[in-house]
Short mmCIF file of C-alpha atoms in Angstrom, two decimals:
data_model
loop_
_atom_site.label_atom_id
_atom_site.label_comp_id
_atom_site.label_asym_id
_atom_site.label_seq_id
_atom_site.Cartn_x
_atom_site.Cartn_y
_atom_site.Cartn_z
CA MET A 1 -30.31 -10.81 -26.08
CA SER A 2 -31.95 -11.48 -29.43
CA GLU A 3 -34.23 -14.43 -30.12
CA PRO A 4 -32.40 -17.71 -30.76
CA VAL A 5 -32.31 -18.56 -34.47
CA SER A 6 -32.12 -22.33 -34.05
CA LYS A 7 -32.99 -25.17 -31.70
CA LEU A 8 -29.27 -25.68 -31.14
CA GLU A 9 -28.91 -22.10 -29.94
CA SER A 10 -31.99 -22.46 -27.68
CA ALA A 11 -30.71 -25.69 -26.18
CA LEU A 12 -27.27 -24.25 -25.44
CA ARG A 13 -28.82 -21.13 -23.92
CA ALA A 14 -31.06 -23.29 -21.74
CA GLY A 15 -27.90 -24.71 -20.22
CA THR A 16 -28.71 -28.38 -20.64
CA PHE A 17 -25.88 -30.66 -21.77
CA VAL A 18 -26.31 -30.77 -25.54
CA PHE A 19 -25.44 -33.53 -28.01
CA THR A 20 -24.79 -32.93 -31.69
CA GLY A 21 -24.18 -35.59 -34.32
CA GLU A 22 -22.52 -35.65 -37.70
CA ILE A 23 -23.19 -37.19 -41.09
CA GLY A 24 -21.17 -37.18 -44.30
CA PRO A 25 -22.90 -36.93 -47.69
CA PRO A 26 -22.08 -39.79 -50.06
CA LYS A 27 -19.70 -39.87 -52.97
CA GLY A 28 -22.51 -40.10 -55.47
CA THR A 29 -26.21 -39.34 -55.47
CA HIS A 30 -27.39 -42.18 -53.26
CA ILE A 31 -28.01 -40.10 -50.13
CA GLU A 32 -31.19 -41.78 -48.78
CA PRO A 33 -29.44 -44.29 -46.47
CA VAL A 34 -27.46 -41.51 -44.74
CA ILE A 35 -30.59 -39.43 -44.12
CA HIS A 36 -32.55 -42.51 -43.06
CA GLU A 37 -29.87 -43.47 -40.55
CA ALA A 38 -29.78 -39.90 -39.16
CA VAL A 39 -33.55 -39.93 -38.68
CA ALA A 40 -33.49 -43.38 -37.05
CA SER A 41 -30.58 -42.80 -34.66
CA LEU A 42 -30.00 -39.06 -34.20
CA LYS A 43 -33.45 -37.44 -34.46
CA GLY A 44 -34.76 -36.42 -31.05
CA ARG A 45 -31.43 -37.29 -29.40
CA CYS A 46 -29.13 -34.71 -30.95
CA ALA A 47 -30.10 -31.04 -30.86
CA ALA A 48 -28.59 -30.72 -34.31
CA VAL A 49 -26.62 -32.75 -36.83
CA ASN A 50 -23.56 -31.47 -38.71
CA VAL A 51 -23.29 -32.20 -42.40
CA THR A 52 -19.65 -32.30 -43.47
CA ASP A 53 -18.34 -30.21 -46.38
CA ILE A 54 -16.13 -32.31 -48.67
CA GLN A 55 -14.51 -33.76 -45.56
CA THR A 56 -10.77 -34.50 -45.74
CA ALA A 57 -10.86 -33.02 -49.27
CA VAL A 58 -12.45 -36.20 -50.65
CA MET A 59 -15.07 -35.12 -53.20
CA ARG A 60 -18.64 -35.81 -52.07
CA ALA A 61 -22.18 -34.48 -52.49
CA SER A 62 -22.70 -30.99 -51.10
CA SER A 63 -23.30 -30.16 -47.48
CA VAL A 64 -26.20 -27.84 -48.39
CA ALA A 65 -28.07 -30.72 -50.07
CA GLY A 66 -27.58 -32.93 -47.01
CA CYS A 67 -28.73 -30.13 -44.70
CA LYS A 68 -31.89 -29.52 -46.75
CA LEU A 69 -32.83 -33.21 -46.68
CA LEU A 70 -32.27 -33.33 -42.91
CA LEU A 71 -34.52 -30.28 -42.48
CA ASP A 72 -37.24 -31.93 -44.57
CA ALA A 73 -36.93 -35.01 -42.34
CA GLY A 74 -37.33 -32.93 -39.18
CA VAL A 75 -33.67 -32.97 -38.11
CA GLU A 76 -31.97 -29.62 -37.48
CA PRO A 77 -28.75 -29.40 -39.51
CA VAL A 78 -25.44 -27.62 -38.93
CA LEU A 79 -23.99 -26.55 -42.28
CA GLN A 80 -20.25 -27.13 -42.24
CA MET A 81 -18.46 -24.69 -44.49
CA VAL A 82 -14.76 -24.89 -45.36
CA CYS A 83 -12.68 -22.13 -46.95
CA ARG A 84 -10.72 -24.52 -49.18
CA ASP A 85 -13.01 -24.72 -52.21
CA ARG A 86 -14.85 -21.42 -52.65
CA ASN A 87 -13.85 -17.77 -52.83
CA ARG A 88 -15.75 -15.04 -50.98
CA LEU A 89 -18.27 -14.67 -53.80
CA ALA A 90 -19.28 -18.33 -53.66
CA LEU A 91 -19.19 -18.56 -49.85
CA GLN A 92 -21.51 -15.57 -49.42
CA SER A 93 -23.79 -16.83 -52.18
CA ASP A 94 -24.05 -20.28 -50.58
CA LEU A 95 -24.74 -18.70 -47.18
CA LEU A 96 -27.68 -16.76 -48.64
CA GLY A 97 -28.84 -19.94 -50.38
CA ALA A 98 -28.57 -21.94 -47.16
CA HIS A 99 -30.65 -19.37 -45.30
CA ILE A 100 -33.27 -19.36 -48.06
CA LEU A 101 -33.52 -23.15 -47.68
CA GLY A 102 -34.09 -22.80 -43.92
CA ILE A 103 -30.61 -23.70 -42.65
CA ARG A 104 -29.80 -21.72 -39.48
CA ASN A 105 -26.60 -23.22 -38.00
CA VAL A 106 -23.23 -22.76 -39.71
CA LEU A 107 -19.85 -24.10 -38.67
CA ALA A 108 -16.97 -22.10 -40.21
CA LEU A 109 -13.85 -24.19 -40.85
CA THR A 110 -10.53 -23.73 -42.63
CA GLY A 111 -10.71 -27.15 -44.32
CA ASP A 112 -8.13 -29.89 -44.82
CA HIS A 113 -5.69 -29.11 -47.60
CA THR A 114 -6.53 -30.23 -51.14
CA THR A 115 -3.39 -32.34 -51.34
CA LEU A 116 -4.68 -34.62 -48.54
CA GLY A 117 -7.75 -35.65 -50.51
CA ASP A 118 -8.60 -37.49 -53.71
CA HIS A 119 -8.19 -34.49 -56.04
CA PRO A 120 -4.69 -33.39 -55.00
CA GLN A 121 -4.18 -31.46 -58.25
CA SER A 122 -7.00 -29.03 -57.50
CA MET A 123 -6.55 -25.37 -56.61
CA PRO A 124 -6.56 -24.69 -52.87
CA VAL A 125 -8.61 -21.48 -52.54
CA TYR A 126 -8.54 -20.13 -48.94
CA ASP A 127 -9.59 -16.68 -50.22
CA LEU A 128 -11.00 -16.19 -46.72
CA ASP A 129 -9.77 -18.01 -43.63
CA SER A 130 -12.12 -19.25 -40.90
CA VAL A 131 -11.95 -15.86 -39.14
CA GLY A 132 -12.74 -14.07 -42.40
CA LEU A 133 -15.66 -16.43 -43.08
CA LEU A 134 -17.18 -15.65 -39.68
CA GLU A 135 -16.77 -11.94 -40.40
CA ALA A 136 -18.47 -12.45 -43.77
CA ILE A 137 -21.45 -14.15 -42.08
CA VAL A 138 -21.79 -11.28 -39.60
CA ARG A 139 -21.60 -8.81 -42.49
CA LEU A 140 -24.43 -10.59 -44.32
CA GLU A 141 -26.49 -10.59 -41.13
CA SER A 142 -26.04 -6.83 -40.90
CA GLY A 143 -27.63 -6.45 -44.32
CA THR A 144 -24.55 -5.85 -46.47
CA ASP A 145 -21.99 -8.04 -48.19
CA MET A 146 -18.20 -7.84 -48.44
CA GLY A 147 -18.35 -5.85 -51.66
CA ARG A 148 -18.79 -2.15 -52.42
CA ASP A 149 -20.97 -0.29 -54.90
CA MET A 150 -19.67 2.29 -57.41
CA LYS A 151 -19.70 5.01 -54.75
CA GLY A 152 -17.69 2.88 -52.37
CA ASN A 153 -20.57 2.09 -50.02
CA PRO A 154 -21.24 -1.47 -48.83
CA ASN A 155 -23.69 -3.35 -51.08
CA GLN A 156 -27.14 -3.56 -49.51
CA LEU A 157 -28.86 -6.96 -49.40
CA ASP A 158 -32.48 -7.47 -50.31
CA GLY A 159 -33.25 -9.51 -47.21
CA SER A 160 -30.51 -10.59 -44.83
CA PRO A 161 -29.89 -13.98 -43.22
CA ARG A 162 -29.40 -14.88 -39.58
CA PHE A 163 -27.32 -17.82 -38.40
CA PHE A 164 -26.11 -19.43 -35.22
CA LYS A 165 -22.39 -19.36 -35.98
CA GLY A 166 -19.89 -21.94 -34.84
CA CYS A 167 -16.21 -22.66 -35.13
CA CYS A 168 -13.71 -25.39 -34.32
CA VAL A 169 -10.61 -25.62 -32.14
CA THR A 170 -7.99 -28.28 -31.38
CA PRO A 171 -7.84 -28.32 -27.54
CA CYS A 172 -5.11 -30.95 -27.29
CA ALA A 173 -2.67 -29.55 -29.85
CA GLU A 174 0.91 -30.03 -28.63
CA VAL A 175 1.34 -26.24 -28.61
CA VAL A 176 -2.09 -24.99 -27.59
CA ASP A 177 -1.53 -21.26 -27.07
CA PRO A 178 -1.66 -20.30 -30.78
CA GLN A 179 -4.88 -22.37 -31.05
CA ILE A 180 -6.40 -20.45 -28.14
CA ILE A 181 -5.46 -17.08 -29.63
CA LYS A 182 -7.01 -18.12 -32.94
CA LEU A 183 -10.17 -19.19 -31.07
CA GLU A 184 -10.30 -15.78 -29.37
CA LYS A 185 -10.13 -14.19 -32.81
CA LYS A 186 -12.93 -16.43 -34.10
CA VAL A 187 -15.13 -15.43 -31.17
CA ALA A 188 -14.27 -11.75 -31.71
CA ALA A 189 -15.23 -12.25 -35.37
CA GLY A 190 -18.64 -13.63 -34.42
CA ALA A 191 -18.43 -17.30 -33.40
CA GLN A 192 -21.17 -18.19 -30.89
CA PHE A 193 -20.39 -21.86 -30.25
CA VAL A 194 -17.45 -24.22 -30.53
CA GLN A 195 -17.27 -27.86 -31.60
CA THR A 196 -13.82 -29.23 -30.87
CA GLN A 197 -11.49 -31.64 -32.65
CA ALA A 198 -11.51 -35.11 -31.07
CA VAL A 199 -10.46 -35.17 -27.41
CA TYR A 200 -9.24 -38.27 -25.54
CA ASP A 201 -7.41 -36.54 -22.70
CA PRO A 202 -9.88 -35.16 -20.11
CA ALA A 203 -7.13 -33.52 -18.05
CA ALA A 204 -5.75 -31.61 -21.04
CA PHE A 205 -9.29 -30.65 -22.03
CA GLU A 206 -10.08 -29.33 -18.56
CA ALA A 207 -6.94 -27.19 -18.63
CA PHE A 208 -7.94 -25.93 -22.06
CA MET A 209 -11.44 -25.05 -20.82
CA ARG A 210 -9.99 -23.04 -17.94
CA ASN A 211 -7.94 -21.08 -20.49
CA VAL A 212 -10.96 -20.17 -22.63
CA GLU A 213 -13.40 -19.56 -19.77
CA SER A 214 -13.39 -15.81 -20.33
CA LEU A 215 -14.68 -16.26 -23.89
CA LYS A 216 -18.15 -17.20 -22.59
CA VAL A 217 -19.07 -19.32 -25.60
CA PRO A 218 -20.54 -22.82 -25.26
CA VAL A 219 -18.08 -25.59 -26.10
CA LEU A 220 -19.12 -29.03 -27.33
CA VAL A 221 -16.30 -31.49 -26.82
CA GLY A 222 -15.47 -33.55 -29.90
CA ILE A 223 -15.86 -37.32 -29.49
CA VAL A 224 -14.68 -39.46 -32.39
CA MET A 225 -15.62 -43.13 -32.06
CA LEU A 226 -12.61 -45.40 -32.23
CA LYS A 227 -13.63 -48.50 -34.12
CA SER A 228 -10.43 -50.46 -33.45
CA ALA A 229 -6.96 -50.26 -31.94
CA ALA A 230 -5.61 -49.89 -35.46
CA MET A 231 -7.75 -46.80 -35.99
CA ALA A 232 -6.56 -45.35 -32.67
CA LYS A 233 -2.95 -45.87 -33.70
CA TYR A 234 -3.67 -44.37 -37.10
CA MET A 235 -5.10 -41.27 -35.42
CA ASN A 236 -2.03 -40.93 -33.23
CA ARG A 237 0.16 -41.17 -36.28
CA SER A 238 -1.78 -39.07 -38.73
CA VAL A 239 -4.43 -36.81 -37.19
CA PRO A 240 -2.99 -33.47 -36.06
CA GLY A 241 -3.61 -32.52 -32.43
CA VAL A 242 -5.19 -35.86 -31.47
CA VAL A 243 -3.59 -38.12 -28.90
CA VAL A 244 -5.28 -41.42 -28.06
CA PRO A 245 -3.91 -42.57 -24.70
CA GLU A 246 -2.55 -46.05 -24.08
CA TRP A 247 -5.47 -47.16 -21.85
CA ILE A 248 -7.91 -46.75 -24.73
CA ILE A 249 -5.68 -48.62 -27.17
CA THR A 250 -5.29 -51.43 -24.61
CA ARG A 251 -9.04 -51.74 -24.08
CA LEU A 252 -9.69 -51.87 -27.81
CA THR A 253 -6.90 -54.40 -28.31
CA GLU A 254 -8.20 -56.65 -25.56
CA ALA A 255 -11.81 -56.53 -26.76
CA SER A 256 -12.93 -59.44 -28.92
CA LYS A 257 -14.10 -58.52 -32.39
CA GLU A 258 -17.79 -58.87 -31.51
CA ASP A 259 -17.33 -56.79 -28.33
CA ARG A 260 -15.44 -53.98 -30.01
CA GLN A 261 -18.44 -51.78 -30.76
CA LYS A 262 -19.68 -52.14 -27.18
CA VAL A 263 -16.23 -51.22 -25.83
CA SER A 264 -16.04 -48.27 -28.20
CA ILE A 265 -19.42 -47.02 -26.92
CA GLU A 266 -18.25 -47.45 -23.31
CA ILE A 267 -15.08 -45.45 -24.01
CA CYS A 268 -17.13 -42.60 -25.52
CA GLY A 269 -19.50 -42.67 -22.54
CA GLN A 270 -16.64 -42.64 -20.06
CA LEU A 271 -14.87 -39.72 -21.81
CA ILE A 272 -18.07 -37.65 -21.86
CA ARG A 273 -18.78 -38.42 -18.18
CA GLN A 274 -15.29 -37.24 -17.27
CA MET A 275 -15.59 -34.00 -19.26
CA LYS A 276 -19.26 -33.03 -19.05
CA SER A 277 -18.86 -30.89 -15.95
CA CYS A 278 -16.45 -28.53 -17.67
CA CYS A 279 -18.21 -28.07 -21.05
CA GLN A 280 -21.68 -27.49 -22.48
CA GLY A 281 -22.12 -30.47 -24.74
CA ALA A 282 -20.57 -33.20 -26.84
CA HIS A 283 -20.23 -33.41 -30.59
CA LEU A 284 -20.43 -37.08 -31.56
CA MET A 285 -18.56 -38.14 -34.67
CA THR A 286 -19.48 -41.79 -35.17
CA LEU A 287 -18.08 -42.15 -38.71
CA GLY A 288 -21.03 -44.13 -40.00
CA TRP A 289 -21.84 -45.92 -36.71
CA ASP A 290 -24.83 -43.60 -36.18
CA HIS A 291 -26.80 -46.45 -34.62
CA CYS A 292 -24.44 -46.29 -31.62
CA VAL A 293 -25.48 -42.74 -30.72
CA PRO A 294 -28.44 -43.70 -28.44
CA GLU A 295 -26.18 -46.02 -26.43
CA ILE A 296 -23.36 -43.44 -26.26
CA ILE A 297 -25.79 -40.86 -24.88
CA ALA A 298 -27.14 -43.41 -22.39
CA ALA A 299 -23.60 -44.27 -21.30
CA ALA A 300 -22.70 -40.59 -21.01
CA GLU A 301 -25.72 -39.96 -18.80
CA ALA A 302 -25.24 -43.06 -16.64
CA MET B 1 16.14 -14.54 -56.72
CA ILE B 2 14.07 -16.45 -59.25
CA VAL B 3 14.56 -20.21 -59.29
CA ALA B 4 13.92 -22.27 -62.39
CA GLU B 5 14.68 -25.92 -63.01
CA ARG B 6 15.33 -27.63 -66.29
CA LYS B 7 12.42 -29.41 -67.89
CA PRO B 8 12.71 -33.20 -68.22
CA MET B 9 14.88 -34.18 -71.20
CA ASP B 10 12.02 -36.09 -72.88
CA GLU B 11 9.84 -33.01 -72.85
CA ILE B 12 12.60 -30.86 -74.36
CA VAL B 13 13.39 -33.45 -77.04
CA ALA B 14 9.70 -33.65 -78.01
CA MET B 15 9.48 -29.86 -78.12
CA LEU B 16 12.45 -29.64 -80.47
CA ALA B 17 11.40 -32.54 -82.73
CA PRO B 18 10.21 -30.36 -85.65
CA HIS B 19 13.48 -28.38 -85.69
CA ARG B 20 16.90 -29.10 -87.26
CA LYS B 21 18.94 -26.11 -86.13
CA VAL B 22 18.54 -24.92 -82.57
CA LEU B 23 20.20 -22.30 -80.39
CA VAL B 24 20.32 -23.05 -76.66
CA LEU B 25 20.43 -19.67 -74.94
CA GLY B 26 21.53 -19.29 -71.33
CA CYS B 27 20.89 -16.33 -69.06
CA GLY B 28 23.47 -14.73 -66.77
CA GLY B 29 20.89 -13.68 -64.17
CA CYS B 30 19.14 -15.70 -61.46
CA VAL B 31 19.32 -19.02 -63.27
CA THR B 32 23.11 -18.74 -63.45
CA VAL B 33 23.20 -18.21 -59.69
CA CYS B 34 21.05 -21.28 -59.04
CA LEU B 35 23.20 -23.23 -61.49
CA THR B 36 20.42 -24.32 -63.80
CA GLY B 37 20.31 -21.95 -66.78
CA GLY B 38 23.67 -20.23 -67.23
CA GLU B 39 26.30 -20.49 -69.96
CA LYS B 40 27.71 -23.75 -68.61
CA GLN B 41 24.30 -25.39 -68.55
CA ALA B 42 23.55 -24.08 -72.06
CA GLU B 43 26.72 -25.69 -73.42
CA LEU B 44 26.00 -28.95 -71.62
CA LEU B 45 22.39 -29.06 -72.77
CA ALA B 46 23.33 -28.36 -76.42
CA GLY B 47 25.70 -31.35 -76.28
CA GLN B 48 23.06 -33.57 -74.67
CA LEU B 49 20.52 -32.59 -77.32
CA ARG B 50 22.92 -33.44 -80.17
CA LEU B 51 23.59 -36.79 -78.58
CA ALA B 52 19.90 -37.53 -77.99
CA ALA B 53 19.11 -36.69 -81.61
CA ARG B 54 21.93 -38.90 -82.88
CA GLN B 55 20.69 -41.79 -80.74
CA ALA B 56 17.20 -41.30 -82.20
CA GLY B 57 18.69 -41.42 -85.72
CA ARG B 58 18.15 -37.72 -86.42
CA THR B 59 20.57 -34.89 -87.01
CA LEU B 60 20.32 -31.80 -84.89
CA GLU B 61 22.55 -28.80 -85.12
CA ALA B 62 22.58 -27.37 -81.58
CA ALA B 63 24.69 -24.34 -80.72
CA PHE B 64 24.75 -22.38 -77.50
CA ASP B 65 25.11 -18.79 -76.41
CA CYS B 66 24.49 -16.78 -73.26
CA ILE B 67 23.72 -13.14 -72.46
CA THR B 68 23.82 -11.21 -69.18
CA ARG B 69 20.02 -11.11 -68.78
CA GLN B 70 17.21 -12.17 -71.11
CA CYS B 71 14.74 -9.82 -69.46
CA GLU B 72 16.41 -6.63 -70.72
CA ARG B 73 16.62 -5.40 -74.30
CA GLU B 74 20.17 -3.98 -74.23
CA PHE B 75 21.79 -7.31 -73.43
CA PHE B 76 20.53 -8.90 -76.64
CA ASP B 77 23.07 -6.69 -78.47
CA ASN B 78 25.74 -8.94 -76.97
CA LEU B 79 24.51 -12.13 -78.63
CA THR B 80 27.29 -13.80 -80.60
CA GLU B 81 24.79 -15.93 -82.50
CA ASP B 82 21.90 -14.45 -84.48
CA PRO B 83 18.64 -16.15 -83.37
CA ARG B 84 17.09 -15.44 -86.79
CA THR B 85 19.48 -17.89 -88.41
CA TYR B 86 18.05 -20.76 -86.28
CA ASP B 87 14.82 -22.80 -86.62
CA ALA B 88 14.15 -22.22 -82.94
CA VAL B 89 15.73 -20.96 -79.73
CA LEU B 90 15.60 -23.03 -76.57
CA SER B 91 15.81 -20.42 -73.83
CA ILE B 92 16.92 -21.63 -70.42
CA ALA B 93 16.08 -18.32 -68.73
CA CYS B 94 13.03 -17.96 -66.49
CA GLY B 95 9.58 -17.47 -68.02
CA ALA B 96 10.11 -13.71 -68.14
CA GLY B 97 13.18 -14.15 -70.33
CA VAL B 98 11.45 -16.58 -72.70
CA GLN B 99 8.48 -14.28 -73.23
CA TYR B 100 10.52 -11.10 -73.50
CA MET B 101 12.74 -12.68 -76.14
CA SER B 102 9.65 -13.86 -78.02
CA GLU B 103 8.58 -10.24 -78.27
CA LEU B 104 12.00 -9.17 -79.55
CA TYR B 105 12.18 -11.97 -82.15
CA PRO B 106 8.60 -12.47 -83.32
CA GLU B 107 9.77 -14.48 -86.36
CA VAL B 108 11.63 -17.13 -84.33
CA PRO B 109 9.97 -19.75 -82.09
CA ILE B 110 11.38 -19.21 -78.58
CA LEU B 111 10.86 -22.40 -76.55
CA PRO B 112 11.10 -22.82 -72.77
CA GLY B 113 13.80 -25.19 -71.55
CA MET B 114 12.92 -24.51 -67.92
CA ASN B 115 10.04 -24.61 -65.47
CA THR B 116 10.13 -21.36 -63.51
CA THR B 117 9.25 -22.20 -59.93
CA PHE B 118 9.68 -19.68 -57.13
CA LEU B 119 11.40 -16.74 -55.43
CA ALA B 120 14.07 -18.23 -53.24
CA SER B 121 17.01 -17.98 -50.96
CA ASN B 122 20.02 -20.26 -51.14
CA VAL B 123 19.64 -22.01 -47.76
CA ALA B 124 22.42 -24.59 -48.08
CA GLY B 125 24.90 -25.84 -50.65
CA GLY B 126 22.81 -26.70 -53.71
CA VAL B 127 19.51 -26.02 -51.95
CA TRP B 128 17.15 -23.17 -52.81
CA GLU B 129 13.94 -22.70 -50.86
CA GLU B 130 10.86 -20.61 -51.55
CA TYR B 131 10.62 -17.46 -49.43
CA CYS B 132 8.30 -15.10 -51.30
CA ARG B 133 5.18 -15.36 -53.45
CA GLY B 134 5.30 -11.83 -54.79
CA CYS B 135 1.78 -11.27 -53.41
CA GLY B 136 2.03 -7.50 -53.79
CA ASP B 137 1.02 -6.70 -50.20
CA CYS B 138 3.82 -7.61 -47.80
CA VAL B 139 2.78 -8.58 -44.25
CA LEU B 140 6.22 -9.37 -42.82
CA ALA B 141 6.11 -6.37 -40.47
CA TRP B 142 3.50 -8.05 -38.25
CA THR B 143 4.44 -11.69 -38.75
CA GLY B 144 7.91 -11.65 -37.23
CA GLY B 145 9.60 -11.60 -40.62
CA ILE B 146 8.13 -14.99 -41.59
CA CYS B 147 5.74 -14.96 -44.53
CA PRO B 148 2.38 -16.69 -43.90
CA ILE B 149 1.46 -16.43 -47.58
CA THR B 150 4.50 -18.56 -48.47
CA GLN B 151 5.25 -20.55 -45.31
CA CYS B 152 1.63 -21.55 -44.54
CA SER B 153 0.38 -24.06 -47.11
CA LYS B 154 -3.06 -22.42 -46.96
CA SER B 155 -1.71 -18.85 -46.93
CA LEU B 156 -3.84 -18.13 -43.85
CA ILE B 157 -3.61 -14.65 -42.34
CA ASN B 158 -5.18 -15.07 -38.90
CA GLY B 159 -3.08 -17.83 -37.39
CA THR B 160 -2.53 -21.55 -37.33
CA CYS B 161 -5.20 -24.03 -38.47
CA GLY B 162 -6.00 -27.43 -36.99
CA GLY B 163 -3.60 -29.11 -39.39
CA THR B 164 -0.46 -28.29 -37.44
CA ASN B 165 1.02 -31.57 -36.32
CA ASN B 166 3.97 -31.68 -33.91
CA GLY B 167 5.15 -28.44 -35.41
CA LYS B 168 4.78 -29.71 -38.96
CA CYS B 169 2.25 -28.91 -41.66
CA GLU B 170 -0.48 -31.39 -42.60
CA VAL B 171 0.53 -31.26 -46.27
CA ASN B 172 4.08 -32.42 -45.71
CA PRO B 173 5.75 -33.87 -42.60
CA GLU B 174 9.02 -32.24 -43.76
CA MET B 175 7.47 -28.77 -43.81
CA GLU B 176 7.32 -26.72 -40.62
CA CYS B 177 4.00 -25.10 -39.71
CA GLY B 178 4.55 -21.50 -40.81
CA TRP B 179 2.13 -20.09 -38.27
CA LEU B 180 3.75 -21.96 -35.43
CA ARG B 181 7.07 -20.43 -36.47
CA ILE B 182 5.42 -17.00 -36.61
CA TYR B 183 3.91 -17.55 -33.16
CA GLU B 184 7.25 -18.58 -31.63
CA ARG B 185 9.07 -15.67 -33.25
CA LEU B 186 6.46 -13.07 -32.19
CA LYS B 187 6.52 -14.50 -28.68
CA ALA B 188 10.31 -14.20 -28.55
CA LEU B 189 10.06 -10.61 -29.82
CA GLY B 190 7.38 -9.75 -27.25
CA GLN B 191 4.98 -9.00 -30.13
CA LEU B 192 2.17 -11.52 -29.64
CA ASP B 193 -0.37 -8.70 -30.03
CA ASN B 194 0.48 -8.88 -33.71
CA TYR B 195 -0.87 -12.45 -33.67
CA ARG B 196 -3.96 -11.42 -31.70
CA THR B 197 -4.98 -8.65 -34.11
CA LEU B 198 -7.78 -9.61 -36.53
CA ARG B 199 -6.53 -9.37 -40.11
CA ALA B 200 -8.95 -8.41 -42.87
CA ALA B 201 -9.41 -10.56 -45.96
CA ARG B 202 -6.73 -9.87 -48.55
CA ASP B 203 -7.14 -7.84 -51.74
CA HIS B 204 -6.23 -10.27 -54.48
CA ARG B 205 -6.06 -7.51 -57.10
CA LYS B 206 -2.60 -6.87 -55.68
CA ASP B 207 -1.75 -10.51 -56.25
CA ARG B 208 -2.91 -12.20 -59.46
CA GLY B 209 -6.55 -11.13 -59.43
CA GLY B 210 -6.06 -7.87 -61.33
CA GLY B 211 -4.28 -9.06 -64.45
CA VAL B 212 -0.69 -8.23 -65.44
CA ARG B 213 1.11 -6.18 -62.80
CA ARG B 214 3.49 -3.36 -63.73
CA LEU B 215 5.98 -1.22 -61.92
CA VAL B 216 6.18 2.26 -63.42
CA LEU B 217 8.73 4.66 -61.98
CA LYS B 218 7.05 7.82 -63.14
CA ASP B 219 10.05 10.19 -63.27
CA MET B 220 12.20 7.71 -65.12
CA ALA B 221 9.46 6.68 -67.54
CA GLU B 222 8.70 10.33 -68.35
CA SER B 223 12.33 11.36 -68.87
CA GLN B 224 12.86 8.40 -71.17
CA GLU B 225 9.78 9.37 -73.15
CA SER B 226 10.95 12.95 -73.63
CA GLY B 227 14.44 11.72 -74.51
CA ASN B 228 12.98 9.59 -77.27
CA GLU B 229 11.17 12.51 -78.87
#
């Protein structure tokens, strides 16, 4: 087995339960608070931190810029890359650029549709899909790109990148089999780790994990912090493949306003405790409540 | 068939504002079938335009005519009106008809009365739905006869994304997830291996990436050429 290319890869190979975090670049240039918060709350606790790529199709500063600033601050980034906004030329170019800047983890995603975001008139690209993007990364690693020279041979790169390549899956989709087949294709295309969509149903997740056991890739279960009962209900209504069970909504409803954050942390901790024996890590999506990460990890390890 | 829908009246009125004498020209092809751009609609629209002009205090002479198809030269011989005697023609054919007629009558402004939208089937009374994008590289053989380029809002080729929500697509709760439909159909056909197979990135030169696309039937084109000599 070749040398790990990132701390995230090393940690997952070592077999310890791994935490990853997530930050979203700002809409604007004022990125310092986001990086500061990541350093204060995630550094040393998360093996790596994802930087979202124009999440939910709402225009924001680039993921590459956020990743570079995290690197400079001593936090290992995971570059999220969606297929919505760039064709294969731009995706490959940005992958080379990311490697040049020192970024070593990439998460290949399809990307929410343009019409869901704040520029609904824009062109949805999807020149490659998430499987195609993973194949493109592997191609670059092999020293060629997706193009051909005049003689029809693959273009040779002057220096090739190496990445630890990830993908996403929705384990609790109402029809999960097509999701599992797609995951199998992503792994066949080169995915080496999985960060899942939010999971609130440990039993469904365990069943899912049994189904993908043969894939032999580490899976980090997705944990999205629920800030209120209203948010939980919103997710049930509007977020595909996410079901927040009644017991969680009840606990959030019963919590007083000042207790809500504490209850939310406890729920995350409880979910991770219930699922940690069947997966290799947890991907914490705190949606700006980065300061809760140390307590979530403590609760998960209690 | 090609579906086209009439442009909003305000837009048509604004388009025709500089002109006094206009011919509204229907097409007997697809737009007649989808009841938006045939002879009947041409007559109706000419009347509406005269009325709109009168209400705005202007005079507009608006006649109508219709030919079998505006995308073929021979049918223009059947025009009862001569376009050259009008200030402008408002064509209510699809975009192909409007452009082809512009080439045949370079001295007359040929204006579009329609927005050409999609390739459709007539799925219910008065309802036409998009079924084909004309991508130039048909995949229906391995997708259970359901087109992922058209029926998946992201035109994905390797299966469903995370945006499938209770069988619906994230872009529109009315729209079924195309890949879920493909999955169910392939499963019913015992062809799920077609879903499992990795599909290579598409060649967009066959779609719109390679400029104007042409169909040349070599034998026919050659015999016509020699016949012309």
